[in-house]
Amino acid sequence: MRRSLRPLEQMAFRARQITPERLAERLPVENPEDELGQLGQVFNLTLDRLEKSFERLKHFTSDASHELRTPLACIRSVGEVALQRDRATDYYRETIGSILEEASRLTRLVDILLTISRADSGEVTLQTVRLPILQPIREAADLLAVLLEEKAQCLTIAGDESTEVMGDRLILRQAFVNLLHNAMKYSPMGGKIAMRARDDGQQVVVTIQDSGPGIPAEHAEKIFDRFYRIDRARSRALGGAGLGLAITKWAIESHGGTIGVVTESSGGAIFRIELPAAIPFPPSYQTGAAEKKTVKFKG
Ligand code: ADP
């Protein structure tokens, strides 16, 4: 009896040693074929998942701190230099201007980090309603109209008014704002951007095509990772922290959709989103209250 319980004792002994600091430990599995061995393997697979998730969290915290440190260091050094000796009024005005610019960068970053943390902990509830896909697309374009004008870029939006999805208008709008903002940032002055939506029966397909440098194939999947940037310095200079596409991916996937990117042979990135199409109205359909669904970030 004692001999047969020995593997169980060993497993319990090892399990007691597993702590958040020692998540690499695994339970001993003597015979993977018997019931105890199978239980040990399932436990070890759970530990694998936990360890990965802890690692991701650690990276996220350290990347986030790093991102916050840069604008803070800027504010500090600009302020210190200004205080070293008496300066002209214009100099102070310029200094305050740069400090405010960095402060708004910090505010934007903290807002994005809060959104990610709320999504991570499943606090975001989708308010799903039947909506024409052109609605959040047009709203995104309106929000960015001033920037578009500043860069003298030409945006075209094509699609059918009757193309509908079941979705959360604000979350989809945020996804399109992020994609359109990128298309504008990376396209040259006077460049062309085209957004198209169509219903191919099961799916609503939205494409956003720009006239920028495109995205080399080796980066095409990684750009959706948190804090990933192809050219860190350029992205920062353009005001980015590498989080926009991670949020966009979460927004689309939480609607049961997919997102990917390809680059045209002539340059220019084409982001392609697929969302499940709303089922056609049955004749007796009554518009009801928004359906609520809580979704988590899987990033
Ligand atoms: P950022 O705030 O840096 O733009 P994103 O998550 O939105 O962060 O994008 C991640 C990276 O993907 C960007 O830093 C950039 O290198 C690349 N990228 C995104 N959109 C485009 C685009 N339309 N054209 C070229 N590169 C892009």
PDB file of N, CA, C and O in Angstrom, residues 130-181:
ATOM      1  N   ARG A 130     -27.081  45.116 -34.245  1.00  0.00           N
ATOM      2  CA  ARG A 130     -26.972  44.978 -35.702  1.00  0.00           C
ATOM      3  C   ARG A 130     -26.609  46.360 -36.254  1.00  0.00           C
ATOM      4  O   ARG A 130     -27.293  47.341 -35.935  1.00  0.00           O
ATOM      5  N   LEU A 131     -25.503  46.453 -37.025  1.00  0.00           N
ATOM      6  CA  LEU A 131     -25.155  47.791 -37.527  1.00  0.00           C
ATOM      7  C   LEU A 131     -24.497  47.727 -38.896  1.00  0.00           C
ATOM      8  O   LEU A 131     -23.775  46.760 -39.190  1.00  0.00           O
ATOM      9  N   PRO A 132     -24.771  48.751 -39.725  1.00  0.00           N
ATOM     10  CA  PRO A 132     -24.117  48.785 -41.035  1.00  0.00           C
ATOM     11  C   PRO A 132     -22.624  48.998 -40.803  1.00  0.00           C
ATOM     12  O   PRO A 132     -22.248  49.892 -40.034  1.00  0.00           O
ATOM     13  N   ILE A 133     -21.798  48.198 -41.456  1.00  0.00           N
ATOM     14  CA  ILE A 133     -20.360  48.286 -41.209  1.00  0.00           C
ATOM     15  C   ILE A 133     -19.809  49.652 -41.610  1.00  0.00           C
ATOM     16  O   ILE A 133     -18.803  50.128 -41.078  1.00  0.00           O
ATOM     17  N   LEU A 134     -20.516  50.332 -42.568  1.00  0.00           N
ATOM     18  CA  LEU A 134     -20.023  51.649 -42.997  1.00  0.00           C
ATOM     19  C   LEU A 134     -20.122  52.679 -41.870  1.00  0.00           C
ATOM     20  O   LEU A 134     -19.423  53.692 -41.880  1.00  0.00           O
ATOM     21  N   GLN A 135     -20.987  52.417 -40.871  1.00  0.00           N
ATOM     22  CA  GLN A 135     -21.178  53.410 -39.801  1.00  0.00           C
ATOM     23  C   GLN A 135     -19.900  53.628 -38.977  1.00  0.00           C
ATOM     24  O   GLN A 135     -19.395  54.763 -38.908  1.00  0.00           O
ATOM     25  N   PRO A 136     -19.322  52.566 -38.346  1.00  0.00           N
ATOM     26  CA  PRO A 136     -18.082  52.827 -37.597  1.00  0.00           C
ATOM     27  C   PRO A 136     -16.936  53.266 -38.500  1.00  0.00           C
ATOM     28  O   PRO A 136     -16.050  54.012 -38.065  1.00  0.00           O
ATOM     29  N   ILE A 137     -16.957  52.839 -39.783  1.00  0.00           N
ATOM     30  CA  ILE A 137     -15.878  53.244 -40.709  1.00  0.00           C
ATOM     31  C   ILE A 137     -15.958  54.760 -40.952  1.00  0.00           C
ATOM     32  O   ILE A 137     -14.961  55.479 -40.867  1.00  0.00           O
ATOM     33  N   ARG A 138     -17.183  55.244 -41.217  1.00  0.00           N
ATOM     34  CA  ARG A 138     -17.343  56.693 -41.490  1.00  0.00           C
ATOM     35  C   ARG A 138     -17.038  57.512 -40.240  1.00  0.00           C
ATOM     36  O   ARG A 138     -16.436  58.585 -40.315  1.00  0.00           O
ATOM     37  N   GLU A 139     -17.441  56.985 -39.070  1.00  0.00           N
ATOM     38  CA  GLU A 139     -17.167  57.730 -37.829  1.00  0.00           C
ATOM     39  C   GLU A 139     -15.657  57.832 -37.596  1.00  0.00           C
ATOM     40  O   GLU A 139     -15.158  58.870 -37.155  1.00  0.00           O
ATOM     41  N   ALA A 140     -14.942  56.753 -37.902  1.00  0.00           N
ATOM     42  CA  ALA A 140     -13.478  56.777 -37.731  1.00  0.00           C
ATOM     43  C   ALA A 140     -12.888  57.835 -38.653  1.00  0.00           C
ATOM     44  O   ALA A 140     -12.016  58.621 -38.252  1.00  0.00           O
ATOM     45  N   ALA A 141     -13.389  57.875 -39.897  1.00  0.00           N
ATOM     46  CA  ALA A 141     -12.876  58.857 -40.865  1.00  0.00           C
ATOM     47  C   ALA A 141     -13.166  60.281 -40.381  1.00  0.00           C
ATOM     48  O   ALA A 141     -12.307  61.167 -40.485  1.00  0.00           O
ATOM     49  N   ASP A 142     -14.355  60.500 -39.806  1.00  0.00           N
ATOM     50  CA  ASP A 142     -14.695  61.844 -39.306  1.00  0.00           C
ATOM     51  C   ASP A 142     -13.743  62.250 -38.184  1.00  0.00           C
ATOM     52  O   ASP A 142     -13.303  63.392 -38.106  1.00  0.00           O
ATOM     53  N   LEU A 143     -13.441  61.300 -37.281  1.00  0.00           N
ATOM     54  CA  LEU A 143     -12.563  61.629 -36.152  1.00  0.00           C
ATOM     55  C   LEU A 143     -11.166  62.025 -36.625  1.00  0.00           C
ATOM     56  O   LEU A 143     -10.479  62.784 -35.941  1.00  0.00           O
ATOM     57  N   LEU A 144     -10.761  61.485 -37.775  1.00  0.00           N
ATOM     58  CA  LEU A 144      -9.395  61.761 -38.241  1.00  0.00           C
ATOM     59  C   LEU A 144      -9.361  62.794 -39.373  1.00  0.00           C
ATOM     60  O   LEU A 144      -8.315  63.004 -39.990  1.00  0.00           O
ATOM     61  N   ALA A 145     -10.514  63.439 -39.634  1.00  0.00           N
ATOM     62  CA  ALA A 145     -10.608  64.336 -40.803  1.00  0.00           C
ATOM     63  C   ALA A 145      -9.568  65.456 -40.778  1.00  0.00           C
ATOM     64  O   ALA A 145      -8.987  65.796 -41.811  1.00  0.00           O
ATOM     65  N   VAL A 146      -9.310  66.005 -39.571  1.00  0.00           N
ATOM     66  CA  VAL A 146      -8.385  67.147 -39.509  1.00  0.00           C
ATOM     67  C   VAL A 146      -6.972  66.713 -39.902  1.00  0.00           C
ATOM     68  O   VAL A 146      -6.292  67.364 -40.707  1.00  0.00           O
ATOM     69  N   LEU A 147      -6.565  65.546 -39.366  1.00  0.00           N
ATOM     70  CA  LEU A 147      -5.223  65.041 -39.683  1.00  0.00           C
ATOM     71  C   LEU A 147      -5.091  64.728 -41.175  1.00  0.00           C
ATOM     72  O   LEU A 147      -4.056  64.949 -41.789  1.00  0.00           O
ATOM     73  N   LEU A 148      -6.185  64.170 -41.722  1.00  0.00           N
ATOM     74  CA  LEU A 148      -6.205  63.810 -43.139  1.00  0.00           C
ATOM     75  C   LEU A 148      -5.991  65.072 -43.992  1.00  0.00           C
ATOM     76  O   LEU A 148      -5.220  65.068 -44.956  1.00  0.00           O
ATOM     77  N   GLU A 149      -6.632  66.139 -43.571  1.00  0.00           N
ATOM     78  CA  GLU A 149      -6.526  67.389 -44.311  1.00  0.00           C
ATOM     79  C   GLU A 149      -5.106  67.947 -44.196  1.00  0.00           C
ATOM     80  O   GLU A 149      -4.526  68.391 -45.171  1.00  0.00           O
ATOM     81  N   GLU A 150      -4.561  67.838 -42.962  1.00  0.00           N
ATOM     82  CA  GLU A 150      -3.194  68.346 -42.752  1.00  0.00           C
ATOM     83  C   GLU A 150      -2.207  67.658 -43.684  1.00  0.00           C
ATOM     84  O   GLU A 150      -1.260  68.250 -44.157  1.00  0.00           O
ATOM     85  N   LYS A 151      -2.438  66.351 -43.932  1.00  0.00           N
ATOM     86  CA  LYS A 151      -1.502  65.622 -44.797  1.00  0.00           C
ATOM     87  C   LYS A 151      -1.955  65.625 -46.254  1.00  0.00           C
ATOM     88  O   LYS A 151      -1.365  64.948 -47.085  1.00  0.00           O
ATOM     89  N   ALA A 152      -3.021  66.381 -46.545  1.00  0.00           N
ATOM     90  CA  ALA A 152      -3.580  66.491 -47.914  1.00  0.00           C
ATOM     91  C   ALA A 152      -3.771  65.113 -48.550  1.00  0.00           C
ATOM     92  O   ALA A 152      -3.500  64.916 -49.736  1.00  0.00           O
ATOM     93  N   GLN A 153      -4.220  64.140 -47.734  1.00  0.00           N
ATOM     94  CA  GLN A 153      -4.394  62.788 -48.270  1.00  0.00           C
ATOM     95  C   GLN A 153      -5.823  62.584 -48.752  1.00  0.00           C
ATOM     96  O   GLN A 153      -6.748  63.242 -48.279  1.00  0.00           O
ATOM     97  N   CYS A 154      -5.971  61.654 -49.701  1.00  0.00           N
ATOM     98  CA  CYS A 154      -7.302  61.427 -50.262  1.00  0.00           C
ATOM     99  C   CYS A 154      -7.825  60.071 -49.755  1.00  0.00           C
ATOM    100  O   CYS A 154      -7.211  59.040 -49.995  1.00  0.00           O
ATOM    101  N   LEU A 155      -8.919  60.109 -49.011  1.00  0.00           N
ATOM    102  CA  LEU A 155      -9.503  58.864 -48.478  1.00  0.00           C
ATOM    103  C   LEU A 155     -10.786  58.546 -49.232  1.00  0.00           C
ATOM    104  O   LEU A 155     -11.664  59.398 -49.352  1.00  0.00           O
ATOM    105  N   THR A 156     -10.883  57.314 -49.748  1.00  0.00           N
ATOM    106  CA  THR A 156     -12.162  56.914 -50.370  1.00  0.00           C
ATOM    107  C   THR A 156     -12.757  55.780 -49.551  1.00  0.00           C
ATOM    108  O   THR A 156     -12.032  54.920 -49.039  1.00  0.00           O
ATOM    109  N   ILE A 157     -14.076  55.814 -49.392  1.00  0.00           N
ATOM    110  CA  ILE A 157     -14.781  54.751 -48.646  1.00  0.00           C
ATOM    111  C   ILE A 157     -15.818  54.164 -49.597  1.00  0.00           C
ATOM    112  O   ILE A 157     -16.652  54.897 -50.132  1.00  0.00           O
ATOM    113  N   ALA A 158     -15.720  52.849 -49.825  1.00  0.00           N
ATOM    114  CA  ALA A 158     -16.675  52.223 -50.739  1.00  0.00           C
ATOM    115  C   ALA A 158     -17.366  51.072 -50.034  1.00  0.00           C
ATOM    116  O   ALA A 158     -16.762  50.385 -49.208  1.00  0.00           O
ATOM    117  N   GLY A 159     -18.620  50.862 -50.334  1.00  0.00           N
ATOM    118  CA  GLY A 159     -19.338  49.736 -49.725  1.00  0.00           C
ATOM    119  C   GLY A 159     -20.819  49.945 -49.856  1.00  0.00           C
ATOM    120  O   GLY A 159     -21.286  51.021 -50.256  1.00  0.00           O
ATOM    121  N   ASP A 160     -21.531  48.900 -49.508  1.00  0.00           N
ATOM    122  CA  ASP A 160     -22.971  48.899 -49.645  1.00  0.00           C
ATOM    123  C   ASP A 160     -23.602  49.240 -48.296  1.00  0.00           C
ATOM    124  O   ASP A 160     -23.193  48.681 -47.279  1.00  0.00           O
ATOM    125  N   GLU A 161     -24.590  50.152 -48.319  1.00  0.00           N
ATOM    126  CA  GLU A 161     -25.239  50.549 -47.050  1.00  0.00           C
ATOM    127  C   GLU A 161     -25.869  49.347 -46.339  1.00  0.00           C
ATOM    128  O   GLU A 161     -26.042  49.354 -45.134  1.00  0.00           O
ATOM    129  N   SER A 162     -26.240  48.315 -47.099  1.00  0.00           N
ATOM    130  CA  SER A 162     -26.976  47.200 -46.482  1.00  0.00           C
ATOM    131  C   SER A 162     -26.037  46.138 -45.889  1.00  0.00           C
ATOM    132  O   SER A 162     -26.497  45.147 -45.338  1.00  0.00           O
ATOM    133  N   THR A 163     -24.722  46.342 -45.988  1.00  0.00           N
ATOM    134  CA  THR A 163     -23.791  45.357 -45.427  1.00  0.00           C
ATOM    135  C   THR A 163     -23.729  45.522 -43.909  1.00  0.00           C
ATOM    136  O   THR A 163     -23.269  46.553 -43.414  1.00  0.00           O
ATOM    137  N   GLU A 164     -24.221  44.498 -43.202  1.00  0.00           N
ATOM    138  CA  GLU A 164     -24.342  44.644 -41.747  1.00  0.00           C
ATOM    139  C   GLU A 164     -23.579  43.560 -40.981  1.00  0.00           C
ATOM    140  O   GLU A 164     -23.402  42.457 -41.469  1.00  0.00           O
ATOM    141  N   VAL A 165     -23.149  43.939 -39.774  1.00  0.00           N
ATOM    142  CA  VAL A 165     -22.532  42.968 -38.855  1.00  0.00           C
ATOM    143  C   VAL A 165     -23.259  43.085 -37.515  1.00  0.00           C
ATOM    144  O   VAL A 165     -23.990  44.039 -37.279  1.00  0.00           O
ATOM    145  N   MET A 166     -23.031  42.102 -36.642  1.00  0.00           N
ATOM    146  CA  MET A 166     -23.482  42.227 -35.258  1.00  0.00           C
ATOM    147  C   MET A 166     -22.240  42.691 -34.503  1.00  0.00           C
ATOM    148  O   MET A 166     -21.250  41.963 -34.451  1.00  0.00           O
ATOM    149  N   GLY A 167     -22.274  43.907 -33.971  1.00  0.00           N
ATOM    150  CA  GLY A 167     -21.045  44.363 -33.336  1.00  0.00           C
ATOM    151  C   GLY A 167     -21.253  45.519 -32.384  1.00  0.00           C
ATOM    152  O   GLY A 167     -22.330  46.102 -32.301  1.00  0.00           O
ATOM    153  N   ASP A 168     -20.169  45.823 -31.654  1.00  0.00           N
ATOM    154  CA  ASP A 168     -20.158  46.964 -30.735  1.00  0.00           C
ATOM    155  C   ASP A 168     -19.604  48.154 -31.529  1.00  0.00           C
ATOM    156  O   ASP A 168     -18.440  48.145 -31.943  1.00  0.00           O
ATOM    157  N   ARG A 169     -20.452  49.180 -31.738  1.00  0.00           N
ATOM    158  CA  ARG A 169     -20.085  50.287 -32.619  1.00  0.00           C
ATOM    159  C   ARG A 169     -18.787  50.974 -32.166  1.00  0.00           C
ATOM    160  O   ARG A 169     -17.891  51.232 -32.953  1.00  0.00           O
ATOM    161  N   LEU A 170     -18.669  51.224 -30.844  1.00  0.00           N
ATOM    162  CA  LEU A 170     -17.516  51.990 -30.363  1.00  0.00           C
ATOM    163  C   LEU A 170     -16.220  51.197 -30.452  1.00  0.00           C
ATOM    164  O   LEU A 170     -15.168  51.746 -30.786  1.00  0.00           O
ATOM    165  N   ILE A 171     -16.330  49.888 -30.172  1.00  0.00           N
ATOM    166  CA  ILE A 171     -15.104  49.075 -30.225  1.00  0.00           C
ATOM    167  C   ILE A 171     -14.659  48.889 -31.684  1.00  0.00           C
ATOM    168  O   ILE A 171     -13.473  48.990 -32.001  1.00  0.00           O
ATOM    169  N   LEU A 172     -15.635  48.683 -32.582  1.00  0.00           N
ATOM    170  CA  LEU A 172     -15.263  48.562 -34.002  1.00  0.00           C
ATOM    171  C   LEU A 172     -14.708  49.897 -34.511  1.00  0.00           C
ATOM    172  O   LEU A 172     -13.744  49.942 -35.268  1.00  0.00           O
ATOM    173  N   ARG A 173     -15.312  50.989 -34.053  1.00  0.00           N
ATOM    174  CA  ARG A 173     -14.821  52.308 -34.476  1.00  0.00           C
ATOM    175  C   ARG A 173     -13.361  52.495 -34.051  1.00  0.00           C
ATOM    176  O   ARG A 173     -12.530  52.964 -34.813  1.00  0.00           O
ATOM    177  N   GLN A 174     -13.041  52.083 -32.795  1.00  0.00           N
ATOM    178  CA  GLN A 174     -11.664  52.205 -32.307  1.00  0.00           C
ATOM    179  C   GLN A 174     -10.705  51.407 -33.204  1.00  0.00           C
ATOM    180  O   GLN A 174      -9.611  51.867 -33.534  1.00  0.00           O
ATOM    181  N   ALA A 175     -11.155  50.202 -33.614  1.00  0.00           N
ATOM    182  CA  ALA A 175     -10.304  49.376 -34.485  1.00  0.00           C
ATOM    183  C   ALA A 175     -10.043  50.108 -35.804  1.00  0.00           C
ATOM    184  O   ALA A 175      -8.899  50.173 -36.281  1.00  0.00           O
ATOM    185  N   PHE A 176     -11.103  50.705 -36.391  1.00  0.00           N
ATOM    186  CA  PHE A 176     -10.916  51.406 -37.670  1.00  0.00           C
ATOM    187  C   PHE A 176     -10.112  52.695 -37.496  1.00  0.00           C
ATOM    188  O   PHE A 176      -9.335  53.065 -38.364  1.00  0.00           O
ATOM    189  N   VAL A 177     -10.276  53.371 -36.348  1.00  0.00           N
ATOM    190  CA  VAL A 177      -9.473  54.575 -36.096  1.00  0.00           C
ATOM    191  C   VAL A 177      -7.989  54.185 -36.089  1.00  0.00           C
ATOM    192  O   VAL A 177      -7.147  54.826 -36.734  1.00  0.00           O
ATOM    193  N   ASN A 178      -7.658  53.104 -35.373  1.00  0.00           N
ATOM    194  CA  ASN A 178      -6.257  52.692 -35.284  1.00  0.00           C
ATOM    195  C   ASN A 178      -5.688  52.373 -36.669  1.00  0.00           C
ATOM    196  O   ASN A 178      -4.575  52.783 -37.010  1.00  0.00           O
ATOM    197  N   LEU A 179      -6.473  51.621 -37.464  1.00  0.00           N
ATOM    198  CA  LEU A 179      -5.971  51.219 -38.789  1.00  0.00           C
ATOM    199  C   LEU A 179      -5.846  52.414 -39.728  1.00  0.00           C
ATOM    200  O   LEU A 179      -4.848  52.559 -40.439  1.00  0.00           O
ATOM    201  N   LEU A 180      -6.855  53.291 -39.675  1.00  0.00           N
ATOM    202  CA  LEU A 180      -6.836  54.453 -40.561  1.00  0.00           C
ATOM    203  C   LEU A 180      -5.723  55.420 -40.144  1.00  0.00           C
ATOM    204  O   LEU A 180      -5.024  55.979 -40.993  1.00  0.00           O
ATOM    205  N   HIS A 181      -5.540  55.573 -38.839  1.00  0.00           N
ATOM    206  CA  HIS A 181      -4.492  56.466 -38.348  1.00  0.00           C
ATOM    207  C   HIS A 181      -3.123  55.967 -38.816  1.00  0.00           C
ATOM    208  O   HIS A 181      -2.284  56.742 -39.276  1.00  0.00           O
TER     209      HIS A 181
END
